[in-house]
């Protein structure tokens, strides 16, 4: 087996098609030999790990990792963790990716190996929240609960998130993985269940744009990857109102605030606004953060959850660093809206987000719009 692995490693750069190598790994795993599949991936990483532009290496390594991480069985889970932990990926992107694959493809008890054997703290932290997103009660799994209660990750950014799903997170549409790829939902079109109309003779209270760089960045956390890694653009604005805004007048307010994303609204590009549940808004933010835009794969589940809550907190008007319980309570008291308009600002391909939140005192309106294209 060692000779066969070395032969594959040596010949890999000259291959014009790697499906034959995939088939070899598939055969090993089908026969219960997950160790050889992981050995192949590790040997490839040691030889070609610094040559990320080498497509043959990327393709085979990814196939082997997906194969082990999405094929049930404790042995496959153990070898997937071993493979993911064998590389020197300083960006930690592999840890986030591997955690998402593992949580989707294995029983939580089989993943205890990541918390008792060799694995990075980043993989463990991501795996905890990938499991939480799938409704796993991690406190009931001794190896995971022990690590989660340890000081190892006391300063990790994911520590801010709760270890159970909040009410607003509810039932999530999580990506489905296989060795051939993945699929996920795109819940960006707003629900029309409570559509608003422009109200005649309704004045919008005087307003002032109070957007700061910090507030804008926080509101845009969930869609930041669209602009940073794809072709996206973002508008995140906060407005203070001189008097409480009637919730039914939000459409009028959106039209009056001078938003870039709504320039050109008219008969040929009508504005549609609908009241949304907090759960639906969070679902949109999570999808944008975790699965990405047109040309990227997002932040995966754990960091997607964090980014979604950061945007959600800022849209609800919470100060930076507010405790999670306070964010959840304030968000529940806000009124949430989704909007869309066929303006030139929105690409109208598949990735269009228009969200607004009216704070409980009805004197601050916060708006997040984003769009991306392939």
Short mmCIF file of C-alpha atoms in Angstrom, two decimals:
data_model
loop_
_atom_site.label_atom_id
_atom_site.label_comp_id
_atom_site.label_asym_id
_atom_site.label_seq_id
_atom_site.Cartn_x
_atom_site.Cartn_y
_atom_site.Cartn_z
CA UNK A 1 0.00 0.00 0.00
CA UNK A 2 2.86 2.35 0.81
CA UNK A 3 4.32 1.78 -2.66
CA UNK A 4 0.96 2.49 -4.30
CA UNK A 5 0.58 5.72 -2.36
CA UNK A 6 4.08 6.84 -3.27
CA UNK A 7 3.40 6.04 -6.94
CA UNK A 8 0.27 8.20 -6.88
CA UNK A 9 2.16 11.05 -5.20
CA UNK A 10 4.98 10.90 -7.74
CA UNK A 11 2.74 10.75 -10.81
CA UNK A 12 0.10 13.25 -9.67
CA UNK A 13 1.53 16.42 -11.30
CA UNK A 14 1.48 14.77 -14.73
CA UNK A 15 -2.14 13.60 -14.59
CA UNK A 16 -4.66 15.26 -16.87
CA UNK A 17 -7.55 13.60 -15.04
CA UNK A 18 -7.63 12.59 -11.36
CA UNK A 19 -10.84 10.55 -11.30
CA UNK A 20 -8.76 7.39 -11.28
CA UNK A 21 -7.12 8.48 -8.03
CA UNK A 22 -10.54 9.30 -6.60
CA UNK A 23 -11.63 5.75 -7.47
CA UNK A 24 -8.66 4.25 -5.64
CA UNK A 25 -9.51 6.18 -2.46
CA UNK A 26 -13.20 5.31 -2.84
CA UNK A 27 -12.27 1.64 -3.07
CA UNK A 28 -10.17 1.74 0.06
CA UNK A 29 -12.92 3.35 2.11
CA UNK A 30 -15.56 0.99 0.71
CA UNK A 31 -13.37 -1.92 1.89
CA UNK A 32 -13.07 -0.41 5.37
CA UNK A 33 -9.53 0.91 4.88
CA UNK A 34 -9.93 4.54 5.86
CA UNK A 35 -6.32 4.64 7.09
CA UNK A 36 -4.89 4.25 3.59
CA UNK A 37 -7.14 7.00 2.25
CA UNK A 38 -5.97 9.34 5.00
CA UNK A 39 -2.35 8.27 4.44
CA UNK A 40 -2.71 9.28 0.79
CA UNK A 41 -4.09 12.69 1.70
CA UNK A 42 -1.33 13.26 4.26
CA UNK A 43 1.39 12.21 1.82
CA UNK A 44 0.00 14.58 -0.79
CA UNK A 45 -0.16 17.45 1.70
CA UNK A 46 3.45 16.89 2.77
CA UNK A 47 4.63 16.90 -0.83
CA UNK A 48 2.40 19.49 -2.46
CA UNK A 49 0.81 21.41 0.41
CA UNK A 50 2.79 24.54 -0.41
CA UNK A 51 1.66 24.36 -4.05
CA UNK A 52 -1.98 25.30 -3.60
CA UNK A 53 -2.31 26.32 -7.24
CA UNK A 54 -1.67 22.72 -8.32
CA UNK A 55 -5.18 21.65 -9.28
CA UNK A 56 -4.44 17.92 -9.13
CA UNK A 57 -3.41 18.21 -5.48
CA UNK A 58 -6.37 20.40 -4.53
CA UNK A 59 -8.84 18.07 -6.24
CA UNK A 60 -7.55 14.82 -4.75
CA UNK A 61 -7.02 16.20 -1.24
CA UNK A 62 -10.51 17.67 -1.20
CA UNK A 63 -12.03 14.44 -2.49
CA UNK A 64 -10.31 12.34 0.17
CA UNK A 65 -11.31 14.74 2.96
CA UNK A 66 -14.92 14.85 1.76
CA UNK A 67 -14.96 11.07 1.36
CA UNK A 68 -13.83 10.43 4.94
CA UNK A 69 -15.86 13.26 6.45
CA UNK A 70 -19.15 12.37 4.75
CA UNK A 71 -18.99 8.58 4.95
CA UNK A 72 -20.47 7.38 8.24
CA UNK A 73 -18.54 5.32 10.75
CA UNK A 74 -16.22 6.10 13.64
CA UNK A 75 -13.16 4.89 11.70
CA UNK A 76 -13.85 7.29 8.86
CA UNK A 77 -14.43 10.15 11.31
CA UNK A 78 -11.15 9.39 13.09
CA UNK A 79 -9.18 9.42 9.85
CA UNK A 80 -10.90 12.59 8.61
CA UNK A 81 -9.83 14.37 11.80
CA UNK A 82 -6.33 12.93 11.39
CA UNK A 83 -6.14 14.19 7.81
CA UNK A 84 -7.47 17.66 8.64
CA UNK A 85 -5.00 17.94 11.52
CA UNK A 86 -1.98 16.95 9.45
CA UNK A 87 -1.58 20.13 7.41
CA UNK A 88 0.01 23.45 8.27
CA UNK A 89 -2.97 25.57 7.26
CA UNK A 90 -2.22 28.81 9.09
CA UNK A 91 -5.35 30.49 7.71
CA UNK A 92 -7.51 27.96 9.63
CA UNK A 93 -9.87 27.78 6.64
CA UNK A 94 -9.33 24.02 6.44
CA UNK A 95 -10.41 23.64 10.07
CA UNK A 96 -13.65 25.52 9.39
CA UNK A 97 -14.32 23.52 6.26
CA UNK A 98 -13.50 20.17 7.85
CA UNK A 99 -15.69 20.92 10.87
CA UNK A 100 -18.67 21.65 8.62
CA UNK A 101 -18.11 18.43 6.66
CA UNK A 102 -17.65 16.31 9.77
CA UNK A 103 -20.71 17.63 11.58
CA UNK A 104 -22.87 17.02 8.53
CA UNK A 105 -21.60 13.48 7.90
CA UNK A 106 -21.07 11.85 11.29
CA UNK A 107 -22.79 11.12 14.56
CA UNK A 108 -21.70 13.49 17.29
CA UNK A 109 -20.41 10.64 19.45
CA UNK A 110 -18.05 9.55 16.66
CA UNK A 111 -16.60 13.06 16.62
CA UNK A 112 -15.43 12.84 20.24
CA UNK A 113 -12.08 11.80 18.78
CA UNK A 114 -11.49 15.41 17.77
CA UNK A 115 -11.62 16.39 21.45
CA UNK A 116 -9.53 13.56 22.85
CA UNK A 117 -6.90 13.06 20.16
CA UNK A 118 -4.76 15.35 18.07
CA UNK A 119 -6.72 18.27 16.64
CA UNK A 120 -6.37 22.03 16.60
CA UNK A 121 -8.31 24.21 19.00
CA UNK A 122 -9.82 25.93 15.96
CA UNK A 123 -11.20 22.66 14.59
CA UNK A 124 -12.69 21.87 17.98
CA UNK A 125 -14.25 25.29 18.44
CA UNK A 126 -15.80 25.17 14.96
CA UNK A 127 -16.98 21.61 15.44
CA UNK A 128 -18.80 22.53 18.67
CA UNK A 129 -20.89 25.16 16.92
CA UNK A 130 -21.40 23.11 13.76
CA UNK A 131 -22.96 20.48 16.03
CA UNK A 132 -25.01 23.07 17.93
CA UNK A 133 -26.41 24.29 14.60
CA UNK A 134 -27.55 20.72 13.92
CA UNK A 135 -29.41 20.57 17.22
CA UNK A 136 -26.88 18.43 19.08
CA UNK A 137 -26.89 18.86 22.86
CA UNK A 138 -23.11 19.00 23.16
CA UNK A 139 -23.21 19.04 26.97
CA UNK A 140 -24.43 15.42 26.85
CA UNK A 141 -21.28 14.19 25.08
CA UNK A 142 -18.57 13.94 27.78
CA UNK A 143 -15.51 14.53 25.58
CA UNK A 144 -17.05 17.60 23.95
CA UNK A 145 -18.58 18.96 27.15
CA UNK A 146 -15.25 18.62 28.94
CA UNK A 147 -13.40 20.60 26.31
CA UNK A 148 -16.16 23.22 26.04
CA UNK A 149 -15.94 23.84 29.78
CA UNK A 150 -12.14 24.14 29.70
CA UNK A 151 -10.14 27.40 29.53
CA UNK A 152 -8.61 26.35 26.17
CA UNK A 153 -10.87 28.65 24.22
CA UNK A 154 -11.78 31.28 26.82
CA UNK A 155 -10.71 34.08 24.47
CA UNK A 156 -11.94 32.53 21.24
CA UNK A 157 -14.47 34.71 19.34
CA UNK A 158 -16.91 31.79 19.05
CA UNK A 159 -17.13 31.62 22.84
CA UNK A 160 -19.61 34.52 22.73
CA UNK A 161 -22.21 32.28 21.09
CA UNK A 162 -24.55 30.11 23.20
CA UNK A 163 -24.03 26.37 23.33
CA UNK A 164 -27.64 25.73 22.36
CA UNK A 165 -29.77 27.09 19.54
CA UNK A 166 -31.66 30.24 20.43
CA UNK A 167 -35.35 30.58 19.66
CA UNK A 168 -34.74 32.87 16.67
CA UNK A 169 -32.36 30.38 15.06
CA UNK A 170 -35.03 27.70 15.00
CA UNK A 171 -34.78 25.13 12.24
CA UNK A 172 -31.97 25.93 9.82
CA UNK A 173 -31.32 24.98 6.22
CA UNK A 174 -27.76 23.71 6.44
CA UNK A 175 -25.58 22.73 3.49
CA UNK A 176 -25.72 19.15 2.26
CA UNK A 177 -22.31 17.64 1.42
CA UNK A 178 -21.12 14.67 -0.61
CA UNK A 179 -17.91 13.72 -2.37
CA UNK A 180 -19.29 15.35 -5.51
CA UNK A 181 -20.11 18.75 -4.07
CA UNK A 182 -22.60 20.55 -1.86
CA UNK A 183 -25.95 22.28 -2.03
CA UNK A 184 -27.66 24.89 0.10
CA UNK A 185 -30.73 27.10 0.17
CA UNK A 186 -30.75 30.76 -0.92
CA UNK A 187 -33.52 32.44 1.11
CA UNK A 188 -32.90 35.98 -0.06
CA UNK A 189 -36.26 36.98 -1.53
CA UNK A 190 -38.41 38.57 1.19
CA UNK A 191 -41.70 37.00 2.15
CA UNK A 192 -44.73 38.92 0.84
CA UNK A 193 -47.00 37.84 3.69
CA UNK A 194 -47.19 41.33 5.22
CA UNK A 195 -46.47 43.61 2.27
CA UNK A 196 -46.53 47.34 2.92
CA UNK A 197 -47.73 50.08 0.65
CA UNK A 198 -46.72 53.71 0.23
CA UNK A 199 -49.01 55.77 2.43
CA UNK A 200 -50.34 58.96 0.89
CA UNK A 201 -50.01 62.16 2.92
CA UNK A 202 -47.74 60.52 5.49
CA UNK A 203 -44.73 62.53 6.51
CA UNK A 204 -41.50 60.91 7.59
CA UNK A 205 -40.06 62.51 10.75
CA UNK A 206 -36.87 64.52 10.31
CA UNK A 207 -33.89 62.20 10.32
CA UNK A 208 -30.11 62.23 10.56
CA UNK A 209 -27.66 59.66 9.24
CA UNK A 210 -25.75 58.39 12.30
CA UNK A 211 -23.80 55.65 10.53
CA UNK A 212 -20.27 55.26 11.87
CA UNK A 213 -17.57 53.03 10.42
CA UNK A 214 -17.91 50.68 13.38
CA UNK A 215 -21.69 50.43 13.12
CA UNK A 216 -21.59 49.98 9.35
CA UNK A 217 -18.97 47.25 9.62
CA UNK A 218 -20.92 45.42 12.31
CA UNK A 219 -24.18 45.54 10.35
CA UNK A 220 -22.40 44.24 7.26
CA UNK A 221 -20.61 41.36 9.01
CA UNK A 222 -22.85 38.69 7.48
CA UNK A 223 -22.35 39.86 3.90
CA UNK A 224 -18.78 41.13 4.16
CA UNK A 225 -17.50 38.00 2.41
CA UNK A 226 -19.58 38.90 -0.67
CA UNK A 227 -17.54 42.08 -1.13
CA UNK A 228 -14.19 40.75 0.08
CA UNK A 229 -14.15 37.46 -1.84
CA UNK A 230 -16.63 37.90 -4.68
CA UNK A 231 -18.16 40.74 -6.73
CA UNK A 232 -20.52 42.05 -4.08
CA UNK A 233 -21.31 45.51 -2.80
CA UNK A 234 -22.90 46.59 0.47
CA UNK A 235 -24.83 49.50 1.89
CA UNK A 236 -25.24 49.61 5.68
CA UNK A 237 -26.81 52.75 7.17
CA UNK A 238 -28.30 53.84 10.50
CA UNK A 239 -30.75 56.73 10.85
CA UNK A 240 -32.03 58.50 13.96
CA UNK A 241 -35.55 59.92 13.70
CA UNK A 242 -36.79 63.03 15.46
CA UNK A 243 -40.07 61.31 16.36
CA UNK A 244 -41.30 57.71 16.54
CA UNK A 245 -41.90 56.19 13.12
CA UNK A 246 -45.18 54.43 12.53
CA UNK A 247 -44.32 50.87 11.53
CA UNK A 248 -46.64 51.15 8.55
CA UNK A 249 -44.66 54.15 7.27
CA UNK A 250 -41.37 52.30 6.88
CA UNK A 251 -41.71 52.16 3.09
CA UNK A 252 -42.13 55.92 2.99
CA UNK A 253 -39.05 56.27 5.18
CA UNK A 254 -36.94 54.02 3.00
CA UNK A 255 -37.86 56.12 -0.02
CA UNK A 256 -36.96 59.32 1.80
CA UNK A 257 -33.57 58.39 3.25
CA UNK A 258 -31.47 58.76 0.10
CA UNK A 259 -30.27 55.17 0.07
CA UNK A 260 -27.94 54.36 -2.82
CA UNK A 261 -29.56 50.96 -3.32
CA UNK A 262 -32.96 52.58 -3.92
CA UNK A 263 -31.93 55.30 -6.34
CA UNK A 264 -34.13 55.01 -9.41
CA UNK A 265 -37.13 53.49 -7.65
CA UNK A 266 -40.26 54.20 -9.67
CA UNK A 267 -42.83 52.59 -11.93
CA UNK A 268 -40.17 50.58 -13.78
CA UNK A 269 -38.36 49.68 -10.56
CA UNK A 270 -40.99 49.48 -7.82
CA UNK A 271 -40.06 49.07 -4.18
CA UNK A 272 -41.57 46.16 -2.29
CA UNK A 273 -41.40 46.07 1.53
CA UNK A 274 -42.77 43.38 3.84
CA UNK A 275 -42.74 42.78 7.56
CA UNK A 276 -40.51 39.81 8.36
CA UNK A 277 -40.12 37.64 11.41
CA UNK A 278 -36.87 37.95 13.31
CA UNK A 279 -36.26 34.27 12.56
CA UNK A 280 -36.49 34.83 8.80
CA UNK A 281 -34.11 37.80 8.93
CA UNK A 282 -31.61 35.75 10.90
CA UNK A 283 -31.95 32.92 8.38
CA UNK A 284 -31.08 35.30 5.53
CA UNK A 285 -28.06 36.66 7.42
CA UNK A 286 -26.86 33.16 8.26
CA UNK A 287 -27.18 31.94 4.68
CA UNK A 288 -25.25 34.95 3.40
CA UNK A 289 -22.50 34.53 5.96
CA UNK A 290 -22.15 30.76 5.97
CA UNK A 291 -22.51 29.87 2.29
CA UNK A 292 -21.15 33.02 0.62
CA UNK A 293 -21.94 34.79 -2.62
CA UNK A 294 -21.35 34.08 -6.28
CA UNK A 295 -17.63 33.25 -6.19
CA UNK A 296 -16.88 32.10 -2.68
CA UNK A 297 -18.00 29.57 -0.10
CA UNK A 298 -18.66 31.82 2.87
CA UNK A 299 -17.50 31.36 6.44
CA UNK A 300 -19.10 27.91 6.99
CA UNK A 301 -21.46 27.17 9.86
CA UNK A 302 -19.61 28.20 13.02
CA UNK A 303 -18.24 31.53 11.83
CA UNK A 304 -21.34 32.05 9.70
CA UNK A 305 -23.36 31.82 12.90
CA UNK A 306 -21.08 34.37 14.56
CA UNK A 307 -21.23 36.81 11.64
CA UNK A 308 -25.01 36.47 11.38
CA UNK A 309 -25.40 37.35 15.06
CA UNK A 310 -22.98 40.27 14.73
CA UNK A 311 -25.11 41.72 11.92
CA UNK A 312 -28.31 40.89 13.76
CA UNK A 313 -27.06 42.64 16.92
CA UNK A 314 -25.99 45.76 15.05
CA UNK A 315 -29.26 45.94 13.10
CA UNK A 316 -31.12 45.69 16.39
CA UNK A 317 -29.19 48.71 17.63
CA UNK A 318 -27.14 46.84 20.24
CA UNK A 319 -23.79 48.31 21.32
CA UNK A 320 -20.66 46.39 20.36
CA UNK A 321 -19.83 43.71 22.91
CA UNK A 322 -23.33 43.47 24.36
CA UNK A 323 -23.99 40.11 26.08
CA UNK A 324 -25.74 37.57 23.90
CA UNK A 325 -28.85 37.46 26.11
CA UNK A 326 -29.31 41.22 25.72
CA UNK A 327 -28.95 41.00 21.95
CA UNK A 328 -31.54 38.25 21.74
CA UNK A 329 -34.03 40.14 23.92
CA UNK A 330 -33.65 43.44 22.06
CA UNK A 331 -33.91 41.75 18.65
CA UNK A 332 -37.19 40.20 19.74
CA UNK A 333 -38.58 43.68 20.43
CA UNK A 334 -37.54 45.17 17.09
CA UNK A 335 -39.77 45.22 14.01
CA UNK A 336 -38.07 43.63 11.03
CA UNK A 337 -38.57 44.20 7.32
CA UNK A 338 -37.38 42.79 4.02
CA UNK A 339 -37.33 44.89 0.87
CA UNK A 340 -36.44 44.54 -2.80
CA UNK A 341 -36.37 46.83 -5.82
CA UNK A 342 -35.33 46.33 -9.41
CA UNK A 343 -32.88 49.23 -9.35
CA UNK A 344 -29.52 49.30 -11.10
CA UNK A 345 -27.80 48.92 -7.72
CA UNK A 346 -29.13 45.39 -7.21
CA UNK A 347 -27.69 42.81 -9.60
CA UNK A 348 -30.94 40.79 -9.71
CA UNK A 349 -29.09 37.51 -10.27
CA UNK A 350 -29.53 35.40 -7.15
CA UNK A 351 -27.76 37.20 -4.32
CA UNK A 352 -29.80 40.25 -3.27
CA UNK A 353 -30.42 41.19 0.35
CA UNK A 354 -32.57 44.06 1.59
CA UNK A 355 -33.24 44.23 5.33
CA UNK A 356 -34.34 46.92 7.75
CA UNK A 357 -34.96 47.04 11.49
CA UNK A 358 -36.98 49.53 13.50
CA UNK A 359 -35.80 49.65 17.10
CA UNK A 360 -38.29 49.19 19.97
CA UNK A 361 -38.58 52.95 20.59
CA UNK A 362 -39.28 53.39 16.83
CA UNK A 363 -36.73 56.21 16.63
CA UNK A 364 -33.89 54.44 14.84
CA UNK A 365 -34.12 52.71 11.47
CA UNK A 366 -31.20 50.53 10.42
CA UNK A 367 -30.79 49.30 6.85
CA UNK A 368 -28.61 46.61 5.27
CA UNK A 369 -28.53 45.97 1.54
CA UNK A 370 -26.15 43.76 -0.39
CA UNK A 371 -25.91 42.28 -3.87
CA UNK A 372 -23.50 40.01 -5.73
CA UNK A 373 -23.12 38.58 -9.20
CA UNK A 374 -21.18 35.92 -11.04
#
